[in-house]
């Protein structure tokens, strides 16, 4: 009987051992590294991790049984080296790239943010990276934007910098032309250091989609992290985002060490009195500086919004411009490739517009273009992208739209032109071409098909719609 009990206990012990070996458990505390100089997303101040990623880690700890231990590093490149050398297990906030997937697995998106191009006020507006040719652009070594420039914009003169501060300072000092970096991070540094000669001169098409990156040896905790992220409420996300507005921009010097170093009691008293007097005297100065910085930041934000809008809008009609439309077309092609989403391109050209300029003058011609654009906007749906391609030619990108639905939009606009005609402006008509998006078609091929359809409409007598069935 004793032998039977011993054998049963031994079998149970072996079973439990195999069970533990088969299901890896999460470590009691997960080691993580950050970018030590990427405020406000994350940074090291006196050895303490602060920023958005720290707040998100706190929420994840609350929503799971995971705990995290910081492994300090001196640079972003060292953080990447540490994660690959297994000196830390996790990076709490970074973009997913093809190269990083070789040594990291990624959670769902935690935070989204734009990237912008910064230049000196003496620099003209650029709009998009494609408009830069042979000019110098600084970017932080090892950032996703660095690899993106190398792969997609090889003509740009890339200047590698160690951090965001170095890149923005070089632009301020006119050592280089532009700096490409995160919108929130660059704006914070500009505000904190009063770099009022800098402004946004363009918008990057590459958006930051920040995630948690986990070393391959701990990839089994990805579901736990994703579940914890899903449990973060909208209010908690909003509270984290509010951190961007709550950052202190002025720090008061600490005189405690000078006081402690005094060699006599009377010297301590004198230092205390002097420190008190100085703090009272500087209170109004510090308050004025903070107000000035806050006002400068508000003005910078407002200018940035205006510049961002100018970069994607046509100055005369306020419709989207050619550059923004081109980006939207590329996005629609990707949706077609991945999800087989329908889309149509509508090209409209005002008939005999040259005669209007010749007979009534360019001022009336501009008024006709503005009226035409206004009617286009009112007749289009909220999902449609309405743009001015150039001159008297306009384009509507219609997502998730088949040929029949696009034809209805075109006919409705023709009717709208008739109903809104007045004695104040010459009556106009337009020729319209429609082309659906077909598989394996490039942006140029799609646009040429719609453009040819528009010219077919003109050959049929103008003021008509021509549809390309097999674009």
Tab-separated table of C-alpha atoms in Angstrom:
chain	number	residue	atom	x	y	z
A	1	UNK	CA	0.000	0.000	0.000
A	2	UNK	CA	2.859	2.437	0.871
A	3	UNK	CA	4.441	1.709	-2.522
A	4	UNK	CA	1.194	2.544	-4.319
A	5	UNK	CA	0.871	5.868	-2.452
A	6	UNK	CA	4.521	6.752	-3.189
A	7	UNK	CA	4.140	5.968	-6.911
A	8	UNK	CA	0.946	8.045	-7.141
A	9	UNK	CA	2.629	10.997	-5.416
A	10	UNK	CA	5.671	10.694	-7.702
A	11	UNK	CA	3.447	10.623	-10.828
A	12	UNK	CA	1.580	13.710	-9.626
A	13	UNK	CA	4.881	15.537	-9.017
A	14	UNK	CA	6.098	14.729	-12.547
A	15	UNK	CA	2.762	15.879	-13.999
A	16	UNK	CA	2.963	19.215	-12.182
A	17	UNK	CA	6.570	19.691	-13.327
A	18	UNK	CA	5.625	19.174	-16.989
A	19	UNK	CA	2.686	21.541	-16.557
A	20	UNK	CA	4.964	24.281	-15.259
A	21	UNK	CA	7.410	23.708	-18.103
A	22	UNK	CA	4.649	23.833	-20.734
A	23	UNK	CA	3.073	27.122	-19.587
A	24	UNK	CA	5.615	29.907	-19.105
A	25	UNK	CA	4.729	32.273	-16.314
A	26	UNK	CA	5.195	36.024	-16.292
A	27	UNK	CA	8.118	37.308	-14.238
A	28	UNK	CA	7.285	38.920	-10.931
A	29	UNK	CA	8.644	42.244	-12.209
A	30	UNK	CA	9.261	43.062	-15.860
A	31	UNK	CA	12.405	45.028	-16.666
A	32	UNK	CA	11.858	47.915	-19.050
A	33	UNK	CA	13.913	50.629	-20.749
A	34	UNK	CA	12.779	53.982	-22.162
A	35	UNK	CA	14.007	56.789	-24.364
A	36	UNK	CA	15.584	59.002	-21.659
A	37	UNK	CA	15.224	62.200	-23.681
A	38	UNK	CA	11.822	62.155	-25.407
A	39	UNK	CA	9.615	64.471	-23.346
A	40	UNK	CA	6.663	64.613	-22.966
A	41	UNK	CA	6.243	60.986	-24.084
A	42	UNK	CA	8.931	59.704	-21.706
A	43	UNK	CA	12.148	60.886	-20.091
A	44	UNK	CA	14.468	60.409	-17.124
A	45	UNK	CA	14.594	63.258	-14.591
A	46	UNK	CA	16.930	62.640	-11.639
A	47	UNK	CA	16.694	58.907	-12.338
A	48	UNK	CA	12.879	58.951	-12.295
A	49	UNK	CA	10.752	57.841	-15.253
A	50	UNK	CA	8.173	60.531	-16.118
A	51	UNK	CA	5.886	61.165	-19.095
A	52	UNK	CA	2.975	59.566	-20.930
A	53	UNK	CA	4.484	56.066	-20.980
A	54	UNK	CA	4.931	56.095	-17.179
A	55	UNK	CA	1.260	56.968	-16.718
A	56	UNK	CA	0.187	54.213	-19.091
A	57	UNK	CA	2.379	51.662	-17.270
A	58	UNK	CA	0.680	52.664	-14.003
A	59	UNK	CA	-2.748	52.038	-15.567
A	60	UNK	CA	-1.597	48.670	-16.945
A	61	UNK	CA	-0.300	47.659	-13.508
A	62	UNK	CA	-3.722	48.560	-12.099
A	63	UNK	CA	-5.523	46.486	-14.758
A	64	UNK	CA	-3.282	43.406	-14.498
A	65	UNK	CA	-1.006	41.517	-12.133
A	66	UNK	CA	2.091	42.782	-13.929
A	67	UNK	CA	4.691	45.045	-12.315
A	68	UNK	CA	7.532	46.905	-13.985
A	69	UNK	CA	11.093	47.807	-12.966
A	70	UNK	CA	13.016	50.558	-14.769
A	71	UNK	CA	16.468	49.833	-16.201
A	72	UNK	CA	17.962	53.301	-16.867
A	73	UNK	CA	19.796	54.016	-20.118
A	74	UNK	CA	21.657	57.062	-21.394
A	75	UNK	CA	20.241	57.240	-24.924
A	76	UNK	CA	17.607	55.809	-27.241
A	77	UNK	CA	20.273	53.830	-29.086
A	78	UNK	CA	21.394	52.261	-25.798
A	79	UNK	CA	17.784	51.316	-25.058
A	80	UNK	CA	17.582	49.513	-28.417
A	81	UNK	CA	20.902	47.800	-27.666
A	82	UNK	CA	19.694	46.710	-24.197
A	83	UNK	CA	16.453	45.166	-25.468
A	84	UNK	CA	18.370	43.180	-28.102
A	85	UNK	CA	20.958	42.057	-25.536
A	86	UNK	CA	18.176	40.910	-23.152
A	87	UNK	CA	19.239	43.481	-20.545
A	88	UNK	CA	15.614	44.650	-20.415
A	89	UNK	CA	12.362	42.958	-21.427
A	90	UNK	CA	10.103	45.729	-22.650
A	91	UNK	CA	9.948	49.230	-24.170
A	92	UNK	CA	6.697	50.965	-23.163
A	93	UNK	CA	6.234	53.393	-26.069
A	94	UNK	CA	7.544	53.087	-29.622
A	95	UNK	CA	6.450	52.534	-33.228
A	96	UNK	CA	6.360	49.120	-34.853
A	97	UNK	CA	8.744	48.714	-37.798
A	98	UNK	CA	9.836	45.787	-39.938
A	99	UNK	CA	13.334	45.877	-38.445
A	100	UNK	CA	12.108	46.048	-34.841
A	101	UNK	CA	9.832	43.052	-35.390
A	102	UNK	CA	13.004	40.973	-35.604
A	103	UNK	CA	13.535	41.356	-31.853
A	104	UNK	CA	10.202	42.686	-30.515
A	105	UNK	CA	6.528	41.754	-30.526
A	106	UNK	CA	4.017	44.582	-30.267
A	107	UNK	CA	0.731	45.272	-28.505
A	108	UNK	CA	-2.233	47.123	-29.936
A	109	UNK	CA	-1.881	50.891	-30.449
A	110	UNK	CA	-1.607	52.806	-27.172
A	111	UNK	CA	-1.303	56.418	-28.398
A	112	UNK	CA	-1.424	58.214	-31.769
A	113	UNK	CA	0.391	61.437	-32.594
A	114	UNK	CA	1.431	63.376	-35.727
A	115	UNK	CA	4.948	64.204	-36.901
A	116	UNK	CA	5.870	67.628	-38.239
A	117	UNK	CA	8.663	69.396	-40.092
A	118	UNK	CA	10.150	72.387	-38.255
A	119	UNK	CA	12.103	75.233	-39.815
A	120	UNK	CA	13.300	78.745	-39.112
A	121	UNK	CA	10.832	81.560	-39.792
A	122	UNK	CA	13.078	82.657	-42.661
A	123	UNK	CA	12.342	79.343	-44.394
A	124	UNK	CA	9.331	79.195	-46.750
A	125	UNK	CA	6.513	76.713	-46.166
A	126	UNK	CA	7.330	73.252	-47.524
A	127	UNK	CA	4.047	71.420	-47.022
A	128	UNK	CA	5.277	67.868	-47.616
A	129	UNK	CA	8.576	65.996	-47.540
A	130	UNK	CA	8.287	65.369	-51.276
A	131	UNK	CA	8.881	69.095	-51.856
A	132	UNK	CA	12.350	68.990	-50.240
A	133	UNK	CA	15.288	68.524	-52.610
A	134	UNK	CA	18.917	68.513	-51.409
A	135	UNK	CA	18.066	70.572	-48.309
A	136	UNK	CA	19.270	69.305	-44.924
A	137	UNK	CA	16.822	67.609	-42.536
A	138	UNK	CA	17.826	66.556	-39.020
A	139	UNK	CA	16.345	63.395	-37.507
A	140	UNK	CA	17.197	61.421	-34.368
A	141	UNK	CA	19.387	58.370	-35.053
A	142	UNK	CA	17.505	55.118	-34.518
A	143	UNK	CA	14.027	56.687	-34.692
A	144	UNK	CA	11.535	55.236	-37.163
A	145	UNK	CA	11.550	58.600	-39.005
A	146	UNK	CA	15.279	58.144	-39.675
A	147	UNK	CA	14.762	54.841	-41.496
A	148	UNK	CA	11.663	56.250	-43.238
A	149	UNK	CA	13.661	59.125	-44.757
A	150	UNK	CA	16.406	56.776	-45.899
A	151	UNK	CA	13.924	54.469	-47.644
A	152	UNK	CA	11.365	56.930	-49.060
A	153	UNK	CA	13.227	60.232	-49.518
A	154	UNK	CA	16.811	59.391	-50.549
A	155	UNK	CA	17.361	62.820	-52.162
A	156	UNK	CA	17.054	64.609	-48.830
A	157	UNK	CA	20.332	65.513	-47.115
A	158	UNK	CA	19.814	63.688	-43.792
A	159	UNK	CA	21.644	64.987	-40.705
A	160	UNK	CA	21.724	62.510	-37.815
A	161	UNK	CA	21.339	63.971	-34.307
A	162	UNK	CA	21.396	62.354	-30.869
A	163	UNK	CA	18.105	63.803	-29.652
A	164	UNK	CA	15.268	66.195	-30.408
A	165	UNK	CA	16.895	69.084	-28.518
A	166	UNK	CA	20.028	68.916	-30.663
A	167	UNK	CA	18.037	68.885	-33.903
A	168	UNK	CA	15.815	71.858	-32.987
A	169	UNK	CA	18.790	73.866	-31.703
A	170	UNK	CA	20.627	73.363	-34.999
A	171	UNK	CA	17.592	74.696	-36.887
A	172	UNK	CA	17.336	77.659	-34.486
A	173	UNK	CA	21.021	78.462	-35.140
A	174	UNK	CA	20.544	78.013	-38.919
A	175	UNK	CA	23.117	75.211	-39.027
A	176	UNK	CA	20.598	73.029	-40.911
A	177	UNK	CA	17.361	73.705	-42.779
A	178	UNK	CA	14.747	71.512	-41.072
A	179	UNK	CA	14.081	69.120	-38.199
A	180	UNK	CA	11.620	66.218	-38.537
A	181	UNK	CA	10.141	64.941	-35.286
A	182	UNK	CA	7.141	64.356	-33.059
A	183	UNK	CA	4.609	67.198	-32.875
A	184	UNK	CA	4.118	67.101	-29.084
A	185	UNK	CA	7.770	66.515	-28.238
A	186	UNK	CA	9.117	69.292	-30.475
A	187	UNK	CA	6.453	71.777	-29.368
A	188	UNK	CA	7.291	71.116	-25.708
A	189	UNK	CA	10.995	71.750	-26.293
A	190	UNK	CA	10.258	74.917	-28.299
A	191	UNK	CA	8.033	76.182	-25.483
A	192	UNK	CA	10.405	75.259	-22.639
A	193	UNK	CA	13.407	76.884	-24.324
A	194	UNK	CA	11.626	79.883	-25.911
A	195	UNK	CA	12.736	79.007	-29.468
A	196	UNK	CA	10.309	81.513	-30.964
A	197	UNK	CA	12.158	81.651	-34.302
A	198	UNK	CA	10.949	78.130	-35.142
A	199	UNK	CA	7.676	77.180	-36.776
A	200	UNK	CA	6.004	74.232	-38.488
A	201	UNK	CA	6.742	74.385	-42.212
A	202	UNK	CA	5.299	71.031	-43.227
A	203	UNK	CA	3.447	67.904	-42.154
A	204	UNK	CA	4.828	64.358	-42.378
A	205	UNK	CA	2.590	61.731	-43.927
A	206	UNK	CA	3.930	59.247	-41.364
A	207	UNK	CA	1.850	59.201	-38.158
A	208	UNK	CA	3.162	57.855	-34.858
A	209	UNK	CA	1.188	54.799	-33.721
A	210	UNK	CA	2.864	54.131	-30.407
A	211	UNK	CA	2.711	50.650	-28.882
A	212	UNK	CA	4.421	48.570	-26.219
A	213	UNK	CA	7.296	46.479	-27.582
A	214	UNK	CA	8.070	43.202	-25.782
A	215	UNK	CA	11.191	41.059	-26.177
A	216	UNK	CA	10.671	37.723	-27.923
A	217	UNK	CA	11.336	35.762	-24.713
A	218	UNK	CA	8.265	37.369	-23.080
A	219	UNK	CA	5.940	37.438	-26.069
A	220	UNK	CA	3.412	35.345	-24.113
A	221	UNK	CA	2.469	38.418	-22.025
A	222	UNK	CA	1.193	40.292	-25.113
A	223	UNK	CA	-2.445	39.088	-24.570
A	224	UNK	CA	-2.269	40.226	-20.933
A	225	UNK	CA	-0.972	43.646	-21.977
A	226	UNK	CA	-3.615	43.991	-24.696
A	227	UNK	CA	-6.371	43.106	-22.230
A	228	UNK	CA	-5.042	45.689	-19.755
A	229	UNK	CA	-4.891	48.318	-22.520
A	230	UNK	CA	-8.499	47.533	-23.539
A	231	UNK	CA	-9.609	48.163	-19.952
A	232	UNK	CA	-8.236	51.726	-19.971
A	233	UNK	CA	-11.286	53.979	-20.031
A	234	UNK	CA	-11.856	57.015	-22.253
A	235	UNK	CA	-11.629	59.201	-19.146
A	236	UNK	CA	-8.258	57.673	-18.243
A	237	UNK	CA	-6.954	58.218	-21.788
A	238	UNK	CA	-8.136	61.837	-21.570
A	239	UNK	CA	-6.392	62.253	-18.225
A	240	UNK	CA	-3.121	60.970	-19.700
A	241	UNK	CA	-3.513	63.270	-22.713
A	242	UNK	CA	-4.094	66.239	-20.388
A	243	UNK	CA	-0.517	65.679	-19.167
A	244	UNK	CA	0.599	67.386	-22.389
A	245	UNK	CA	-0.958	70.618	-21.121
A	246	UNK	CA	0.139	70.290	-17.487
A	247	UNK	CA	3.901	70.292	-17.990
A	248	UNK	CA	5.769	72.879	-15.886
A	249	UNK	CA	7.959	75.101	-18.018
A	250	UNK	CA	9.864	77.062	-15.372
A	251	UNK	CA	11.749	75.622	-12.426
A	252	UNK	CA	12.883	77.533	-9.318
A	253	UNK	CA	16.486	76.930	-8.270
A	254	UNK	CA	17.117	74.897	-5.138
A	255	UNK	CA	19.200	76.833	-2.602
A	256	UNK	CA	19.094	74.214	0.174
A	257	UNK	CA	22.613	72.927	-0.549
A	258	UNK	CA	24.076	76.441	-0.260
A	259	UNK	CA	22.277	76.930	3.046
A	260	UNK	CA	23.531	73.598	4.456
A	261	UNK	CA	27.094	74.449	3.486
A	262	UNK	CA	27.165	77.585	5.662
A	263	UNK	CA	29.848	77.281	8.336
A	264	UNK	CA	28.228	79.396	11.041
A	265	UNK	CA	24.786	79.944	12.486
A	266	UNK	CA	24.764	83.616	11.557
A	267	UNK	CA	25.690	82.761	7.969
A	268	UNK	CA	22.746	80.319	7.836
A	269	UNK	CA	20.387	83.029	9.076
A	270	UNK	CA	21.701	85.516	6.528
A	271	UNK	CA	21.334	82.985	3.682
A	272	UNK	CA	17.804	82.148	4.743
A	273	UNK	CA	16.807	85.804	4.865
A	274	UNK	CA	18.485	86.489	1.542
A	275	UNK	CA	16.850	83.471	-0.050
A	276	UNK	CA	13.446	84.543	1.230
A	277	UNK	CA	13.888	88.090	-0.048
A	278	UNK	CA	15.043	86.846	-3.421
A	279	UNK	CA	12.160	84.401	-3.775
A	280	UNK	CA	9.663	87.188	-2.977
A	281	UNK	CA	11.398	89.531	-5.386
A	282	UNK	CA	11.450	86.890	-8.157
A	283	UNK	CA	7.884	85.699	-7.670
A	284	UNK	CA	6.418	88.364	-9.926
A	285	UNK	CA	9.197	87.862	-12.499
A	286	UNK	CA	8.633	84.097	-12.609
A	287	UNK	CA	4.887	84.595	-12.902
A	288	UNK	CA	5.368	87.060	-15.749
A	289	UNK	CA	7.730	84.649	-17.532
A	290	UNK	CA	5.285	81.783	-17.165
A	291	UNK	CA	2.481	83.931	-18.570
A	292	UNK	CA	4.687	85.038	-21.435
A	293	UNK	CA	5.672	81.448	-22.214
A	294	UNK	CA	2.067	80.315	-22.047
A	295	UNK	CA	0.996	83.121	-24.395
A	296	UNK	CA	3.864	82.274	-26.774
A	297	UNK	CA	2.819	78.619	-26.705
A	298	UNK	CA	-0.787	79.519	-27.490
A	299	UNK	CA	0.348	81.717	-30.361
A	300	UNK	CA	2.627	78.936	-31.618
A	301	UNK	CA	-0.221	76.413	-31.472
A	302	UNK	CA	-2.501	78.778	-33.378
A	303	UNK	CA	0.145	79.423	-36.031
A	304	UNK	CA	0.817	75.703	-36.300
A	305	UNK	CA	-2.883	75.038	-36.891
A	306	UNK	CA	-2.993	77.725	-39.551
A	307	UNK	CA	0.147	76.414	-41.226
A	308	UNK	CA	-1.101	72.838	-41.114
A	309	UNK	CA	-4.332	73.978	-42.779
A	310	UNK	CA	-2.449	76.009	-45.401
A	311	UNK	CA	-0.354	72.953	-46.234
A	312	UNK	CA	-3.404	70.960	-47.369
A	313	UNK	CA	-5.813	73.668	-48.645
A	314	UNK	CA	-6.118	75.574	-51.916
A	315	UNK	CA	-5.697	79.292	-51.145
A	316	UNK	CA	-8.494	80.511	-53.472
A	317	UNK	CA	-11.299	77.967	-52.961
A	318	UNK	CA	-10.321	76.529	-49.520
A	319	UNK	CA	-10.846	73.045	-50.966
A	320	UNK	CA	-8.187	70.383	-50.405
A	321	UNK	CA	-5.172	70.812	-52.665
A	322	UNK	CA	-3.446	68.386	-55.006
A	323	UNK	CA	-0.900	67.199	-52.429
A	324	UNK	CA	-3.524	66.211	-49.862
A	325	UNK	CA	-5.694	64.539	-52.512
A	326	UNK	CA	-2.709	62.491	-53.698
A	327	UNK	CA	-2.178	61.157	-50.163
A	328	UNK	CA	-5.894	60.271	-49.860
A	329	UNK	CA	-5.766	58.440	-53.208
A	330	UNK	CA	-2.796	56.369	-52.009
A	331	UNK	CA	-4.688	55.472	-48.811
A	332	UNK	CA	-7.724	54.421	-50.868
A	333	UNK	CA	-5.559	52.163	-53.059
A	334	UNK	CA	-4.214	50.462	-49.909
A	335	UNK	CA	-7.792	49.901	-48.680
A	336	UNK	CA	-8.623	48.354	-52.052
A	337	UNK	CA	-5.633	46.025	-51.875
A	338	UNK	CA	-6.343	44.928	-48.313
A	339	UNK	CA	-10.132	44.991	-47.985
A	340	UNK	CA	-11.325	45.235	-51.628
A	341	UNK	CA	-13.121	48.512	-50.871
A	342	UNK	CA	-14.941	50.210	-53.772
A	343	UNK	CA	-14.044	53.796	-54.706
A	344	UNK	CA	-14.617	56.188	-57.602
A	345	UNK	CA	-12.766	59.218	-58.893
A	346	UNK	CA	-14.834	62.083	-60.365
A	347	UNK	CA	-13.014	64.747	-62.409
A	348	UNK	CA	-14.902	67.946	-63.274
A	349	UNK	CA	-13.712	70.632	-65.699
A	350	UNK	CA	-15.581	73.933	-66.176
A	351	UNK	CA	-16.570	74.282	-69.845
A	352	UNK	CA	-15.110	77.237	-71.795
A	353	UNK	CA	-13.627	78.831	-68.681
A	354	UNK	CA	-11.020	80.700	-70.735
A	355	UNK	CA	-13.823	82.653	-72.416
A	356	UNK	CA	-15.038	83.823	-68.990
A	357	UNK	CA	-11.594	85.181	-68.104
A	358	UNK	CA	-11.223	86.831	-71.509
A	359	UNK	CA	-14.715	88.411	-71.484
A	360	UNK	CA	-15.214	89.354	-67.819
A	361	UNK	CA	-11.674	89.420	-66.361
A	362	UNK	CA	-9.789	87.260	-63.884
A	363	UNK	CA	-11.580	88.697	-60.845
A	364	UNK	CA	-14.909	87.369	-62.124
A	365	UNK	CA	-13.134	84.130	-63.072
A	366	UNK	CA	-11.979	83.722	-59.467
A	367	UNK	CA	-15.531	84.408	-58.230
A	368	UNK	CA	-16.823	81.670	-60.565
A	369	UNK	CA	-14.237	79.213	-59.226
A	370	UNK	CA	-15.195	80.017	-55.621
A	371	UNK	CA	-18.921	79.613	-56.393
A	372	UNK	CA	-18.224	76.344	-58.220
A	373	UNK	CA	-16.209	75.052	-55.231
A	374	UNK	CA	-18.961	76.061	-52.794
A	375	UNK	CA	-21.586	74.129	-54.757
A	376	UNK	CA	-19.291	71.114	-54.993
A	377	UNK	CA	-18.872	71.058	-51.219
A	378	UNK	CA	-22.612	71.366	-50.582
A	379	UNK	CA	-23.513	68.588	-53.026
A	380	UNK	CA	-20.808	66.145	-51.903
A	381	UNK	CA	-21.247	63.712	-49.023
A	382	UNK	CA	-19.410	64.043	-45.737
A	383	UNK	CA	-17.105	61.107	-46.643
A	384	UNK	CA	-16.097	62.546	-50.031
A	385	UNK	CA	-12.757	64.324	-50.516
A	386	UNK	CA	-13.398	67.457	-52.611
A	387	UNK	CA	-10.311	69.136	-54.055
A	388	UNK	CA	-9.096	71.596	-56.642
A	389	UNK	CA	-6.547	69.937	-58.912
A	390	UNK	CA	-5.545	73.122	-60.689
A	391	UNK	CA	-6.999	75.892	-62.863
A	392	UNK	CA	-10.640	75.089	-63.558
A	393	UNK	CA	-10.243	71.349	-62.900
A	394	UNK	CA	-11.688	69.778	-59.726
A	395	UNK	CA	-11.605	66.225	-58.351
A	396	UNK	CA	-13.900	64.340	-55.964
A	397	UNK	CA	-12.603	61.130	-54.345
A	398	UNK	CA	-15.603	58.991	-53.327
A	399	UNK	CA	-14.722	56.190	-50.858
A	400	UNK	CA	-16.875	53.028	-50.694
A	401	UNK	CA	-18.768	54.132	-53.809
A	402	UNK	CA	-19.726	52.202	-56.939
A	403	UNK	CA	-20.225	53.608	-60.447
A	404	UNK	CA	-23.990	54.125	-60.101
A	405	UNK	CA	-23.600	56.018	-56.830
A	406	UNK	CA	-20.854	58.198	-58.300
A	407	UNK	CA	-23.073	58.975	-61.299
A	408	UNK	CA	-25.839	60.133	-58.918
A	409	UNK	CA	-23.383	62.523	-57.236
A	410	UNK	CA	-22.281	63.928	-60.617
A	411	UNK	CA	-25.866	64.423	-61.847
A	412	UNK	CA	-26.865	66.046	-58.561
A	413	UNK	CA	-24.041	68.552	-58.941
A	414	UNK	CA	-25.037	69.400	-62.521
A	415	UNK	CA	-28.565	70.083	-61.320
A	416	UNK	CA	-27.221	72.168	-58.442
A	417	UNK	CA	-25.280	74.370	-60.888
A	418	UNK	CA	-28.491	75.090	-62.805
A	419	UNK	CA	-30.547	75.842	-59.700
A	420	UNK	CA	-27.972	78.206	-58.137
A	421	UNK	CA	-27.235	80.281	-61.258
A	422	UNK	CA	-27.723	84.039	-60.856
A	423	UNK	CA	-27.304	87.293	-62.732
A	424	UNK	CA	-24.310	88.182	-60.539
A	425	UNK	CA	-22.064	85.596	-62.195
A	426	UNK	CA	-21.860	84.047	-65.659
A	427	UNK	CA	-23.670	80.708	-65.951
A	428	UNK	CA	-21.304	77.764	-66.312
A	429	UNK	CA	-21.517	74.084	-67.111
A	430	UNK	CA	-18.938	71.353	-66.631
A	431	UNK	CA	-17.790	68.123	-68.244
A	432	UNK	CA	-17.476	65.197	-65.845
A	433	UNK	CA	-15.487	61.979	-66.057
A	434	UNK	CA	-15.919	59.022	-63.671
A	435	UNK	CA	-13.559	56.077	-63.186
A	436	UNK	CA	-13.890	53.267	-60.620
A	437	UNK	CA	-10.834	51.957	-58.780
A	438	UNK	CA	-9.818	48.559	-60.164
A	439	UNK	CA	-7.421	46.025	-58.661
A	440	UNK	CA	-3.690	46.435	-59.353
A	441	UNK	CA	-4.138	50.017	-60.588
A	442	UNK	CA	-1.692	52.725	-59.539
A	443	UNK	CA	-2.717	56.250	-58.582
A	444	UNK	CA	-1.528	57.592	-61.952
A	445	UNK	CA	-3.446	54.943	-63.907
A	446	UNK	CA	-6.635	55.636	-61.946
A	447	UNK	CA	-6.354	59.398	-62.424
A	448	UNK	CA	-5.574	59.096	-66.150
A	449	UNK	CA	-8.671	56.894	-66.629
A	450	UNK	CA	-10.923	59.508	-64.976
A	451	UNK	CA	-9.198	62.358	-66.873
A	452	UNK	CA	-9.715	60.585	-70.217
A	453	UNK	CA	-13.372	60.071	-69.311
A	454	UNK	CA	-13.717	63.813	-68.685
A	455	UNK	CA	-12.263	64.607	-72.136
A	456	UNK	CA	-14.680	62.087	-73.664
A	457	UNK	CA	-17.494	64.067	-72.031
A	458	UNK	CA	-16.195	67.264	-73.686
A	459	UNK	CA	-16.063	65.562	-77.085
A	460	UNK	CA	-19.696	64.503	-76.628
A	461	UNK	CA	-20.707	68.161	-76.492
A	462	UNK	CA	-19.765	69.237	-72.957
A	463	UNK	CA	-22.121	69.595	-69.970
A	464	UNK	CA	-22.338	65.807	-69.751
A	465	UNK	CA	-21.046	62.823	-67.770
A	466	UNK	CA	-18.903	60.028	-69.205
A	467	UNK	CA	-18.201	56.848	-67.225
A	468	UNK	CA	-15.287	54.473	-67.835
A	469	UNK	CA	-16.649	51.013	-67.090
A	470	UNK	CA	-13.318	49.165	-67.345
A	471	UNK	CA	-10.777	51.629	-66.053
